Amino acid sequence: MDYVSLDPSRRQALRMMSASLMGAGLVGCADLIPQGIGLALLPNPLTDPAVYNFALNLEYLEAEYYRRGVYGQGLPGELIGPNPGAVLGGRRVQFRTPWIAEMFAEITEDETNHVRFIRQTISSSPLIEINRPVIDLQTSFRVLGSQAGLGPNFDPFADEESFILGAFIFEDVGVTAYAGGADLLADDDSIEAAAGILAIEGYHAGAIRATIAEMGPRMIAAADGIARARGAAESPDNQRPNRTTVNTVAGPKEQLISAGEVFPGEVVISPTDPQGRSFPRPPQDVLNIVFMNPDKDARRGGFFPDGVKGVVRHARNANHGRTA
Amino acid sequence: MEQIDQDRRSLFGFTSGEGALVAMGAIAASTVIPLTEAVAQQAESLTDIDLFNFALNLEYLETDFYLRGLGMTVDGVFGTSFGAPVKGGRKVQFSSPAREGMIKNIAGNEVAHIRFVRAITGSQASQRPPIDMDAGFAAVAAAAGLSDFDPFASEMDFFLGGMLFEDVGVSVLKGSARKLKSLALRESAAGLLGSEGYHMGAIRSVIYKMGDTWRSRAAAISEFRDRLDGPQDLDQPPVKIGNMANITPANENGIALGRTPEHALNIIYGNPARGIMAGGFFPEGFNGRIRST
């Protein structure tokens, strides 16, 4: 099976393909630091910092969402770059349940630390865009709420329950984005750090799913609506067999909390493929979701009305050669 | 807020190469983790298959733990035996359908993990070594100062038992990410890591929600693990710190703590010494090339 026999040349092939896809839009490629032994002479835009730059957009989104909900204000000036994009919407949530407020305070700190860590890690690398992108926490949720069956005025900052549902939108996507980035990174330290961020996003997502599950059928139905809307935002072209599955059967891209598949009565706190793995989502799938647009040519929309920062920014161009 | 940040920072420091990443301001050189000579020899020639076989031993333990709590067994679910017998465990009387449903989901994931890791390791898959849950949990109860701890006695005790194993699973998968050579296997390991993280997020959030009694029992287990796995602080309990929960065992970068396989074995064997080959849940040790602390 290919998942055992893949060798370093596969990485080279993947990264060369990425380079050819994205190179056209770049200048100054010769200044890039080549990554990986087999790539010494290849100017490659999909460097580790570029992959982290992509992740930084998602971390900005999460951190701004949680900070505004928990503290009523966004990231501090020193963490958003010299020319940050605006953030639309968001306000302090009135939490009724102390342990839930404490859980969100912790998640807020983790996400803030992710922003700080990634910024420090990539700030001096070439072709990095460190500024916060423009983020929409208002219209985006209304549109998504309509698609999810939550009505046209969904406001995740309205109360505790709504804030949990808003968090549910992001955290599963964060996990799958880091899982999908695992084989794009070259340096051992950056791989280990990404694995550690992935784990923390998993803890967050599991905690959010469990919290929803314990709140009863209404919350579960609302979350399932969100999961369906999220799945609908992915390009149909991306609903393809996962290349590393044993049985090559395509797993569902989204698992509803109410729809376990192995044992009757399952409550899905861990959405996985048939191998029990968190789904890897390649960057283009992630972009389709946060742009809330399944179009392969999508460049902006949804949570990022002006698009995302960095080399990996268009749904089409983010394709790094992963085909069925 | 700032004060709390500082507290948390002083409690939990950098791990492995993050300091290097940040200090250099760029992703570049890797740092070398110092190892003793004995461990270095074990680690030196490790293949990806060796690392997945190590994970497979852990999966055998976790899967039978969850299935037994639901009144099933690994051998029963697969209709075959993967090796030596497993001793102990019994059906848990769940009081909440939601929590029983979470355990069913976790058990289903773990069944898939066994199937998947056995497919990856193929003809080299480690057979299941003898597993003794009675002896393992009795040793944990004694060492953690929880004399009444029986993970099959109640729903919440069962959640504690799950936490005992799976935080370890997350940390060792995180620590192993850099060691895998195959790209596809890295992605697979990341997927396994993600799902174990989901499990622990769910379980630790429920423990946290249940308040001081269960938080302090979980803290005893966290301290037990930390006493066994070397001088570094590699564990965090799901307790309140300042105005924050501590559901995620993260350092000041928001990054999960990592363990070496050797440190994970210290916990599973219930012995902090080096060169230990068996004990605790595994009376004859792990099968495969990674079996010594």
Coordinates of C-alpha atoms in Angstrom, one line a residue:
Chain A
M1 CA 0.0 0.0 0.0
D2 CA 1.2 3.5 -0.8
Y3 CA 1.0 4.7 2.8
V4 CA 3.8 2.4 3.7
S5 CA 6.0 2.6 0.7
L6 CA 6.0 6.4 0.2
D7 CA 9.5 7.6 0.3
P8 CA 11.2 11.0 0.4
S9 CA 10.9 11.3 -3.4
R10 CA 7.2 11.6 -2.9
R11 CA 7.7 14.7 -0.8
Q12 CA 9.8 16.1 -3.5
A13 CA 7.1 15.4 -6.1
L14 CA 4.4 17.0 -4.0
R15 CA 6.4 20.0 -3.3
M16 CA 7.5 20.4 -6.9
M17 CA 3.9 20.3 -8.0
S18 CA 3.1 22.9 -5.4
A19 CA 5.9 25.0 -6.7
S20 CA 4.6 24.8 -10.3
L21 CA 1.1 25.6 -9.2
M22 CA 2.0 28.6 -7.2
G23 CA 5.2 29.8 -8.6
A24 CA 3.6 31.8 -11.4
G25 CA 2.2 34.4 -8.9
L26 CA 5.4 34.9 -7.1
V27 CA 8.4 37.1 -7.5
G28 CA 11.8 36.7 -5.9
C29 CA 11.7 33.0 -5.7
A30 CA 15.4 32.8 -5.9
D31 CA 15.6 34.4 -2.5
L32 CA 13.7 31.5 -0.9
I33 CA 15.6 29.2 1.4
P34 CA 15.3 25.7 -0.1
Q35 CA 13.9 23.1 2.3
G36 CA 14.6 19.4 2.3
I37 CA 17.6 17.4 1.1
G38 CA 16.2 16.7 -2.3
L39 CA 15.3 20.3 -3.0
A40 CA 18.6 22.0 -2.7
L41 CA 18.3 23.6 -6.1
L42 CA 14.6 24.1 -6.2
P43 CA 13.1 27.5 -5.2
N44 CA 10.0 26.3 -3.4
P45 CA 7.3 28.6 -2.2
L46 CA 5.7 26.0 0.0
T47 CA 8.3 26.4 2.7
D48 CA 7.5 25.5 6.3
P49 CA 7.0 29.2 7.1
A50 CA 4.5 29.5 4.2
V51 CA 2.5 26.6 5.7
Y52 CA 2.6 28.2 9.1
N53 CA 1.6 31.5 7.5
F54 CA -1.5 29.8 6.2
A55 CA -2.2 28.5 9.7
L56 CA -1.7 32.0 11.2
N57 CA -4.8 33.2 9.4
L58 CA -6.9 30.5 11.1
E59 CA -5.3 31.3 14.5
Y60 CA -6.1 35.0 14.0
L61 CA -9.7 34.1 13.3
E62 CA -10.0 31.8 16.4
A63 CA -8.1 34.2 18.7
E64 CA -10.2 37.2 17.7
Y65 CA -13.4 35.2 18.1
Y66 CA -12.5 34.0 21.6
R67 CA -10.9 37.1 22.9
R68 CA -13.9 39.3 21.9
G69 CA -16.3 36.8 23.4
V70 CA -14.4 36.3 26.7
Y71 CA -12.8 39.7 27.3
G72 CA -14.7 42.0 25.0
Q73 CA -11.6 43.0 23.2
G74 CA -9.4 41.6 20.5
L75 CA -5.7 40.7 20.2
P76 CA -3.3 43.3 21.6
G77 CA -1.5 45.6 19.1
E78 CA 1.8 43.9 19.3
L79 CA 0.2 40.6 18.0
I80 CA -1.6 41.9 14.9
G81 CA 1.2 43.3 12.7
P82 CA 2.0 46.9 11.6
N83 CA -0.9 47.1 9.2
P84 CA -3.7 44.9 10.6
G85 CA -7.0 44.3 8.9
A86 CA -10.2 45.3 10.7
V87 CA -12.4 42.9 12.7
L88 CA -16.1 43.2 12.2
G89 CA -18.4 42.3 15.0
G90 CA -17.9 40.4 18.3
R91 CA -18.6 41.4 21.9
R92 CA -18.3 40.1 25.4
V93 CA -20.6 37.2 26.1
Q94 CA -22.5 37.0 29.4
F95 CA -21.6 33.5 30.6
R96 CA -24.0 31.9 33.1
T97 CA -22.0 28.8 33.9
P98 CA -18.6 29.3 35.6
W99 CA -16.9 26.2 34.4
I100 CA -17.9 27.1 30.8
A101 CA -16.5 30.6 31.2
E102 CA -13.3 29.1 32.6
M103 CA -13.0 26.6 29.7
F104 CA -13.3 29.5 27.2
A105 CA -10.8 31.5 29.1
E106 CA -8.3 28.7 28.7
I107 CA -9.1 28.2 25.0
T108 CA -8.6 31.9 24.5
E109 CA -5.2 31.8 26.0
D110 CA -4.2 28.8 23.9
E111 CA -5.3 30.5 20.7
T112 CA -3.5 33.7 21.7
N113 CA -0.4 31.7 22.3
H114 CA -0.7 30.1 18.9
V115 CA -0.8 33.5 17.3
R116 CA 2.2 34.7 19.3
F117 CA 4.2 31.5 18.7
I118 CA 3.6 31.3 14.9
R119 CA 4.3 35.1 14.5
Q120 CA 7.6 34.7 16.4
T121 CA 8.5 31.6 14.4
I122 CA 8.0 32.9 10.9
S123 CA 8.4 36.7 11.2
S124 CA 11.8 36.9 9.6
S125 CA 11.2 34.4 6.8
P126 CA 10.8 35.5 3.2
L127 CA 7.4 36.1 1.6
I128 CA 5.6 36.1 4.9
E129 CA 2.6 38.3 5.5
I130 CA 2.4 38.9 9.2
N131 CA -0.5 41.3 9.3
R132 CA -3.9 40.2 10.6
P133 CA -6.3 39.8 7.7
V134 CA -9.7 41.5 7.6
I135 CA -12.0 39.3 9.7
D136 CA -15.8 39.2 9.7
L137 CA -17.4 37.8 12.8
Q138 CA -20.9 39.2 12.0
T139 CA -22.2 38.7 8.4
S140 CA -20.3 35.4 8.2
F141 CA -22.2 34.0 11.1
R142 CA -25.6 35.2 9.9
V143 CA -25.0 33.6 6.5
L144 CA -23.7 30.4 8.1
G145 CA -26.6 30.4 10.6
S146 CA -29.1 30.6 7.8
Q147 CA -27.5 27.7 6.0
A148 CA -27.3 25.7 9.3
G149 CA -31.0 26.2 10.0
L150 CA -30.4 28.6 13.0
G151 CA -32.3 31.5 11.4
P152 CA -31.0 34.6 9.6
N153 CA -29.9 36.4 12.7
F154 CA -27.5 33.9 14.3
D155 CA -25.2 35.8 16.7
P156 CA -22.6 33.7 18.4
F157 CA -22.0 36.4 21.0
A158 CA -25.7 36.5 22.1
D159 CA -25.3 34.0 24.9
E160 CA -23.4 31.0 26.2
E161 CA -25.0 28.4 24.0
S162 CA -24.5 30.5 20.9
F163 CA -20.9 31.0 21.7
I164 CA -20.4 27.3 22.0
L165 CA -21.9 26.8 18.6
G166 CA -19.7 29.4 17.1
A167 CA -16.7 27.7 18.6
F168 CA -17.9 24.4 17.1
I169 CA -17.6 26.0 13.7
F170 CA -13.9 26.7 14.1
E171 CA -12.3 23.9 16.2
D172 CA -13.0 20.9 14.0
V173 CA -11.6 22.9 11.0
G174 CA -8.5 23.7 13.0
V175 CA -7.8 20.1 13.7
T176 CA -8.3 18.9 10.2
A177 CA -6.2 21.8 8.8
Y178 CA -3.2 20.9 11.0
A179 CA -3.7 17.2 10.1
G180 CA -3.7 18.1 6.4
G181 CA -0.5 20.2 6.9
A182 CA 1.4 17.4 8.6
D183 CA 3.0 16.1 5.4
L184 CA 3.8 19.5 4.0
L185 CA 6.4 20.4 6.6
A186 CA 10.0 19.5 6.3
D187 CA 11.8 20.6 9.4
D188 CA 11.7 18.3 12.5
D189 CA 11.0 21.1 14.9
S190 CA 8.2 22.6 12.8
I191 CA 6.7 19.2 12.5
E192 CA 6.7 18.6 16.2
A193 CA 5.4 22.0 17.0
A194 CA 2.5 21.5 14.5
A195 CA 1.7 18.2 16.0
G196 CA 1.5 19.8 19.4
I197 CA -0.8 22.6 18.1
L198 CA -2.9 19.9 16.4
A199 CA -3.2 18.1 19.7
I200 CA -4.4 21.2 21.5
E201 CA -6.9 22.0 18.8
G202 CA -8.1 18.4 19.2
Y203 CA -8.6 18.9 23.0
H204 CA -10.6 22.1 22.3
A205 CA -12.7 20.4 19.7
G206 CA -13.4 17.4 21.9
A207 CA -14.3 19.6 24.8
I208 CA -16.7 21.6 22.7
R209 CA -18.4 18.5 21.2
A210 CA -18.7 17.0 24.7
T211 CA -20.2 20.2 26.1
I212 CA -22.8 20.3 23.2
A213 CA -23.6 16.6 23.7
E214 CA -24.4 17.1 27.3
M215 CA -26.6 20.1 26.7
G216 CA -29.2 17.9 25.0
P217 CA -31.0 17.3 21.7
R218 CA -31.6 21.0 20.7
M219 CA -27.9 21.9 20.9
I220 CA -26.9 18.6 19.2
A221 CA -29.4 19.4 16.3
A222 CA -28.0 22.9 16.0
A223 CA -24.4 21.7 15.9
D224 CA -25.3 19.0 13.3
G225 CA -26.8 21.8 11.2
I226 CA -23.5 23.6 11.3
A227 CA -21.6 20.5 10.4
R228 CA -23.8 20.0 7.4
A229 CA -23.4 23.6 6.3
R230 CA -19.6 23.3 6.7
G231 CA -19.6 20.2 4.6
A232 CA -21.6 22.0 1.9
A233 CA -19.0 24.7 1.6
E234 CA -16.4 22.2 0.5
S235 CA -15.9 21.8 -3.2
P236 CA -17.5 18.7 -4.7
D237 CA -14.2 18.0 -6.3
N238 CA -12.7 17.7 -2.8
Q239 CA -15.1 14.9 -1.8
R240 CA -12.7 12.3 -3.0
P241 CA -11.2 9.2 -1.6
N242 CA -8.6 9.9 0.9
R243 CA -5.3 8.8 -0.6
T244 CA -4.1 7.2 2.5
T245 CA -7.1 5.1 3.5
V246 CA -6.7 1.4 3.6
N247 CA -9.9 0.6 1.8
T248 CA -10.0 3.7 -0.4
V249 CA -13.6 4.3 0.6
A250 CA -14.3 8.0 1.0
G251 CA -15.1 8.9 4.5
P252 CA -17.6 11.5 5.3
K253 CA -16.0 14.9 5.5
E254 CA -18.1 15.9 8.4
Q255 CA -19.4 13.7 11.1
L256 CA -22.5 14.8 12.9
I257 CA -22.5 14.6 16.7
S258 CA -25.6 12.4 16.5
A259 CA -24.3 10.0 13.8
G260 CA -21.8 7.5 15.1
E261 CA -21.1 4.5 12.8
V262 CA -19.6 1.7 14.9
F263 CA -21.8 1.2 18.0
P264 CA -25.5 2.1 18.5
G265 CA -25.9 5.1 20.7
E266 CA -22.6 6.7 19.8
V267 CA -22.2 10.4 20.6
V268 CA -19.5 11.6 18.2
I269 CA -17.0 13.6 20.2
S270 CA -14.2 12.6 17.7
P271 CA -15.0 12.8 14.0
T272 CA -12.8 10.5 12.1
D273 CA -12.3 8.6 8.9
P274 CA -12.8 4.8 8.8
Q275 CA -9.3 4.4 10.1
G276 CA -10.1 6.3 13.3
R277 CA -8.0 9.3 12.2
S278 CA -9.0 13.0 12.4
F279 CA -9.6 14.0 8.8
P280 CA -6.7 15.6 7.0
R281 CA -8.0 18.6 5.1
P282 CA -5.7 20.1 2.5
P283 CA -5.5 23.9 2.5
Q284 CA -7.9 24.3 -0.4
D285 CA -10.6 22.5 1.5
V286 CA -10.0 24.7 4.5
L287 CA -10.2 27.8 2.4
N288 CA -13.5 26.7 0.8
I289 CA -14.9 26.4 4.3
V290 CA -13.6 29.7 5.8
F291 CA -14.6 31.5 2.6
M292 CA -18.0 29.7 2.9
N293 CA -17.8 29.1 -0.8
P294 CA -17.3 25.7 -2.6
D295 CA -16.0 27.3 -5.8
K296 CA -12.5 26.1 -6.6
D297 CA -11.6 29.6 -7.6
A298 CA -12.7 31.2 -4.4
R299 CA -10.3 33.8 -3.1
R300 CA -12.3 35.6 -0.4
G301 CA -15.6 35.6 1.5
G302 CA -17.1 34.3 4.7
F303 CA -14.9 34.9 7.6
F304 CA -12.2 36.5 5.4
P305 CA -13.9 39.1 3.2
D306 CA -10.6 40.3 1.7
G307 CA -9.0 36.8 1.6
V308 CA -6.2 35.4 3.7
K309 CA -2.5 36.5 4.0
G310 CA 0.5 34.6 2.7
V311 CA 1.4 32.4 -0.3
V312 CA -1.3 29.9 0.3
R313 CA -4.4 32.0 -0.3
H314 CA -6.5 30.8 -3.2
A315 CA -8.6 27.7 -3.0
R316 CA -7.3 26.6 -6.4
N317 CA -3.7 27.5 -5.8
A318 CA -3.6 25.9 -2.4
N319 CA -3.9 22.5 -4.0
H320 CA -0.6 20.9 -3.4
G321 CA -1.0 18.0 -5.8
R322 CA -3.2 15.8 -3.7
T323 CA -5.5 14.1 -6.1
A324 CA -7.5 10.9 -5.7
Chain B
M1 CA -5.0 38.2 32.9
E2 CA -1.3 39.0 32.7
Q3 CA -0.7 37.6 36.1
I4 CA -2.4 34.4 35.2
D5 CA -0.4 34.2 32.0
Q6 CA 2.8 34.5 34.1
D7 CA 1.6 31.8 36.5
R8 CA 0.9 29.4 33.8
R9 CA 4.2 30.2 32.1
S10 CA 6.2 29.5 35.2
L11 CA 4.4 26.2 35.7
F12 CA 4.8 25.0 32.2
G13 CA 7.9 25.7 30.1
F14 CA 9.1 25.1 26.6
T15 CA 9.5 21.6 25.3
S16 CA 12.0 20.3 22.8
G17 CA 12.7 22.4 19.8
E18 CA 10.1 25.2 20.2
G19 CA 12.6 27.4 22.0
A20 CA 15.0 27.0 19.1
L21 CA 12.2 27.9 16.6
V22 CA 11.3 31.0 18.5
A23 CA 14.8 32.1 19.4
M24 CA 16.0 31.9 15.8
G25 CA 12.9 33.7 14.6
A26 CA 12.7 31.2 11.7
I27 CA 12.2 27.6 11.2
A28 CA 15.6 26.2 10.5
A29 CA 17.9 24.0 12.5
S30 CA 16.6 21.2 14.7
T31 CA 17.7 20.6 18.3
V32 CA 19.1 17.4 19.6
I33 CA 17.4 15.9 22.6
P34 CA 20.0 14.4 24.9
L35 CA 19.4 10.8 25.6
T36 CA 21.2 8.3 27.7
E37 CA 23.4 5.9 25.8
A38 CA 21.0 2.9 26.4
V39 CA 18.0 4.8 25.2
A40 CA 20.0 6.2 22.3
Q41 CA 20.8 2.6 21.2
Q42 CA 17.1 1.7 21.4
A43 CA 16.2 4.9 19.4
E44 CA 19.1 4.8 16.9
S45 CA 17.9 2.3 14.5
L46 CA 14.2 2.7 15.0
T47 CA 12.0 2.4 11.9
D48 CA 8.6 3.8 11.3
I49 CA 7.3 0.3 11.8
D50 CA 8.9 0.1 15.3
L51 CA 7.2 3.3 16.3
F52 CA 3.8 2.1 15.0
N53 CA 4.3 -1.2 16.8
F54 CA 4.9 0.7 20.0
A55 CA 1.7 2.6 19.4
L56 CA -0.1 -0.7 18.7
N57 CA 0.8 -2.0 22.2
L58 CA -0.8 1.1 23.7
E59 CA -3.8 0.7 21.4
Y60 CA -4.3 -2.9 22.6
L61 CA -4.5 -1.6 26.1
E62 CA -6.8 1.4 25.4
T63 CA -9.2 -0.5 23.2
D64 CA -9.8 -3.4 25.6
F65 CA -10.2 -0.9 28.4
Y66 CA -12.9 1.0 26.7
L67 CA -14.6 -2.1 25.2
R68 CA -14.7 -3.9 28.6
G69 CA -16.3 -0.9 30.2
L70 CA -19.1 -1.4 27.6
G71 CA -19.3 -5.1 28.2
M72 CA -17.3 -6.1 25.1
T73 CA -13.7 -7.2 24.3
V74 CA -11.2 -6.7 21.5
D75 CA -11.2 -10.5 20.7
G76 CA -15.0 -10.5 20.6
V77 CA -15.3 -7.4 18.3
F78 CA -12.7 -8.7 15.9
G79 CA -13.7 -12.4 16.2
T80 CA -10.1 -13.4 16.6
S81 CA -7.3 -13.1 19.1
F82 CA -4.4 -10.8 18.5
G83 CA -2.2 -12.6 21.1
A84 CA -2.0 -13.1 24.8
P85 CA -5.0 -12.9 27.1
V86 CA -6.3 -9.7 28.8
K87 CA -7.1 -9.9 32.4
G88 CA -9.6 -7.7 34.3
G89 CA -12.2 -5.1 33.5
R90 CA -16.0 -5.3 33.6
K91 CA -19.1 -3.5 32.3
V92 CA -19.6 0.0 33.8
Q93 CA -23.0 1.1 35.0
F94 CA -23.3 4.4 33.1
S95 CA -25.7 6.9 34.5
S96 CA -25.8 9.2 31.5
P97 CA -26.6 8.1 28.0
A98 CA -24.5 11.0 26.6
R99 CA -21.4 9.9 28.5
E100 CA -21.9 6.3 27.6
G101 CA -22.3 7.5 24.0
M102 CA -19.0 9.3 24.2
I103 CA -17.3 6.2 25.4
K104 CA -18.9 4.2 22.6
N105 CA -17.5 6.7 20.1
I106 CA -14.0 6.5 21.6
A107 CA -14.1 2.7 21.7
G108 CA -15.1 2.7 18.0
N109 CA -12.2 5.0 17.2
E110 CA -9.8 2.7 19.1
V111 CA -11.1 -0.4 17.3
A112 CA -10.3 1.4 14.0
H113 CA -6.9 2.3 15.3
I114 CA -6.0 -1.3 16.0
R115 CA -7.2 -2.3 12.5
F116 CA -5.4 0.5 10.9
V117 CA -2.1 0.2 12.8
R118 CA -2.1 -3.6 12.2
A119 CA -2.6 -2.8 8.4
I120 CA 0.4 -0.4 8.5
T121 CA 2.7 -2.8 10.3
G122 CA 1.4 -5.8 8.3
S123 CA 3.3 -9.0 8.8
Q124 CA 5.5 -7.2 11.3
A125 CA 2.6 -6.3 13.5
S126 CA 3.3 -6.9 17.2
Q127 CA 1.2 -9.6 18.8
R128 CA -0.7 -8.5 21.9
P129 CA 1.4 -9.1 25.0
P130 CA -0.3 -10.2 28.2
I131 CA -2.3 -7.3 29.7
D132 CA -3.4 -7.3 33.4
M133 CA -5.8 -4.4 34.1
D134 CA -6.4 -5.6 37.7
A135 CA -2.7 -5.4 38.6
G136 CA -2.2 -2.2 36.6
F137 CA -5.0 -0.2 38.1
A138 CA -4.3 -1.5 41.6
A139 CA -0.7 -0.3 41.3
V140 CA -1.9 3.1 40.1
A141 CA -4.4 3.4 42.9
A142 CA -1.8 2.7 45.5
A143 CA 0.9 4.9 44.0
A144 CA -1.5 7.8 43.3
G145 CA -3.0 7.7 46.8
L146 CA -6.4 6.8 45.5
S147 CA -7.0 3.7 47.6
D148 CA -10.7 3.4 46.4
F149 CA -9.9 3.9 42.7
D150 CA -11.5 1.2 40.5
P151 CA -12.1 2.6 37.0
F152 CA -14.9 0.2 36.3
A153 CA -16.8 1.2 39.5
S154 CA -18.7 4.2 38.0
E155 CA -19.0 6.4 35.0
M156 CA -16.7 9.1 36.3
D157 CA -14.1 6.6 37.5
F158 CA -14.1 5.2 34.0
F159 CA -13.4 8.7 32.6
L160 CA -10.5 8.9 35.0
G161 CA -9.2 5.5 33.7
G162 CA -9.4 6.8 30.1
M163 CA -7.5 9.9 31.1
L164 CA -4.8 7.9 32.7
F165 CA -3.9 6.2 29.3
E166 CA -4.8 8.7 26.6
D167 CA -3.1 11.8 27.8
V168 CA 0.0 9.6 27.5
G169 CA -1.0 8.5 24.0
V170 CA -1.3 12.1 22.9
S171 CA 2.0 13.1 24.4
V172 CA 3.9 10.2 22.9
L173 CA 2.4 10.6 19.5
K174 CA 3.3 14.3 19.7
G175 CA 6.9 13.4 20.7
S176 CA 7.2 10.9 17.9
A177 CA 6.0 13.2 15.1
R178 CA 9.6 14.2 14.3
K179 CA 10.9 10.6 14.2
L180 CA 8.7 9.3 11.4
K181 CA 10.4 9.1 8.1
S182 CA 7.4 8.4 5.8
L183 CA 5.3 11.4 4.8
A184 CA 2.1 9.4 4.6
L185 CA 2.8 7.9 8.0
R186 CA 3.4 11.3 9.4
E187 CA -0.1 12.3 8.2
S188 CA -1.5 9.1 9.6
A189 CA 0.2 9.7 13.0
A190 CA -1.2 13.2 13.0
G191 CA -4.7 11.9 12.4
L192 CA -4.3 9.4 15.3
L193 CA -3.0 12.2 17.4
G194 CA -5.9 14.4 16.5
S195 CA -8.5 11.8 17.5
E196 CA -6.8 11.0 20.8
G197 CA -6.8 14.7 21.5
Y198 CA -10.5 14.8 20.8
H199 CA -11.0 12.0 23.2
M200 CA -9.0 13.7 26.0
G201 CA -10.7 17.0 25.4
A202 CA -14.1 15.4 25.9
I203 CA -13.0 13.4 28.9
R204 CA -11.1 16.2 30.6
S205 CA -13.9 18.7 30.0
V206 CA -16.4 16.4 31.7
I207 CA -14.0 15.8 34.6
Y208 CA -13.6 19.5 34.9
K209 CA -17.3 20.1 34.8
M210 CA -17.9 17.7 37.6
G211 CA -16.1 19.9 40.1
D212 CA -13.5 19.6 42.9
T213 CA -13.9 16.0 43.8
W214 CA -13.2 14.7 40.4
R215 CA -10.7 17.4 39.5
S216 CA -8.6 16.4 42.6
R217 CA -8.8 12.7 41.7
A218 CA -7.6 13.5 38.2
A219 CA -4.9 15.6 39.7
A220 CA -3.7 12.6 41.7
I221 CA -3.4 10.6 38.5
S222 CA -1.6 13.5 36.8
E223 CA 0.9 13.7 39.7
F224 CA 1.3 9.9 39.6
R225 CA 2.3 10.1 35.9
D226 CA 4.6 13.1 36.5
R227 CA 6.5 11.3 39.3
L228 CA 7.3 8.3 37.0
D229 CA 8.3 10.0 33.8
G230 CA 11.5 11.8 34.7
P231 CA 12.3 15.1 36.1
Q232 CA 10.7 17.2 33.4
D233 CA 7.2 18.5 34.0
L234 CA 5.3 16.6 31.3
D235 CA 1.8 16.5 32.8
Q236 CA -1.0 18.8 33.8
P237 CA -4.1 18.1 35.7
P238 CA -7.6 19.3 34.7
V239 CA -7.9 21.8 37.5
K240 CA -8.7 25.5 37.8
I241 CA -5.7 27.9 37.4
G242 CA -6.6 31.5 38.1
N243 CA -9.7 32.2 36.1
M244 CA -9.0 29.4 33.7
A245 CA -9.7 25.7 33.3
N246 CA -6.8 23.5 32.5
I247 CA -8.5 21.1 30.1
T248 CA -5.6 21.3 27.6
P249 CA -2.2 20.2 28.8
A250 CA -0.4 23.0 26.9
N251 CA 2.8 24.9 27.4
E252 CA 3.2 28.7 27.1
N253 CA 3.1 28.4 23.3
G254 CA -0.2 26.6 23.4
I255 CA 1.5 23.4 22.3
A256 CA 0.9 20.0 23.8
L257 CA 3.5 18.4 25.9
G258 CA 5.5 15.6 24.4
R259 CA 6.9 12.4 25.8
T260 CA 9.4 9.9 24.6
P261 CA 8.3 6.3 24.3
E262 CA 10.6 5.5 27.2
H263 CA 8.8 8.0 29.5
A264 CA 5.4 6.6 28.4
L265 CA 6.7 3.1 29.4
N266 CA 7.7 4.4 32.8
I267 CA 4.0 5.3 33.4
I268 CA 2.6 2.1 31.8
Y269 CA 5.0 -0.1 33.7
G270 CA 4.5 1.9 36.9
N271 CA 8.3 2.3 37.4
P272 CA 10.4 5.4 37.2
A273 CA 13.7 3.6 36.7
R274 CA 15.6 3.2 33.4
G275 CA 16.0 -0.2 31.7
I276 CA 12.7 -1.6 33.0
M277 CA 11.2 -4.1 30.7
A278 CA 7.9 -5.0 32.3
G279 CA 5.4 -4.2 35.0
G280 CA 2.1 -2.5 35.8
F281 CA -0.4 -3.2 33.0
F282 CA 2.1 -5.3 31.1
P283 CA 3.5 -8.2 33.3
E284 CA 5.7 -9.4 30.5
G285 CA 6.4 -6.0 28.9
F286 CA 5.5 -4.6 25.4
N287 CA 6.1 -6.6 22.3
G288 CA 8.3 -5.1 19.6
R289 CA 11.6 -3.3 19.6
I290 CA 10.6 -0.4 21.9
R291 CA 10.0 -2.1 25.2
S292 CA 12.5 -0.7 27.7
T293 CA 12.2 2.4 29.8

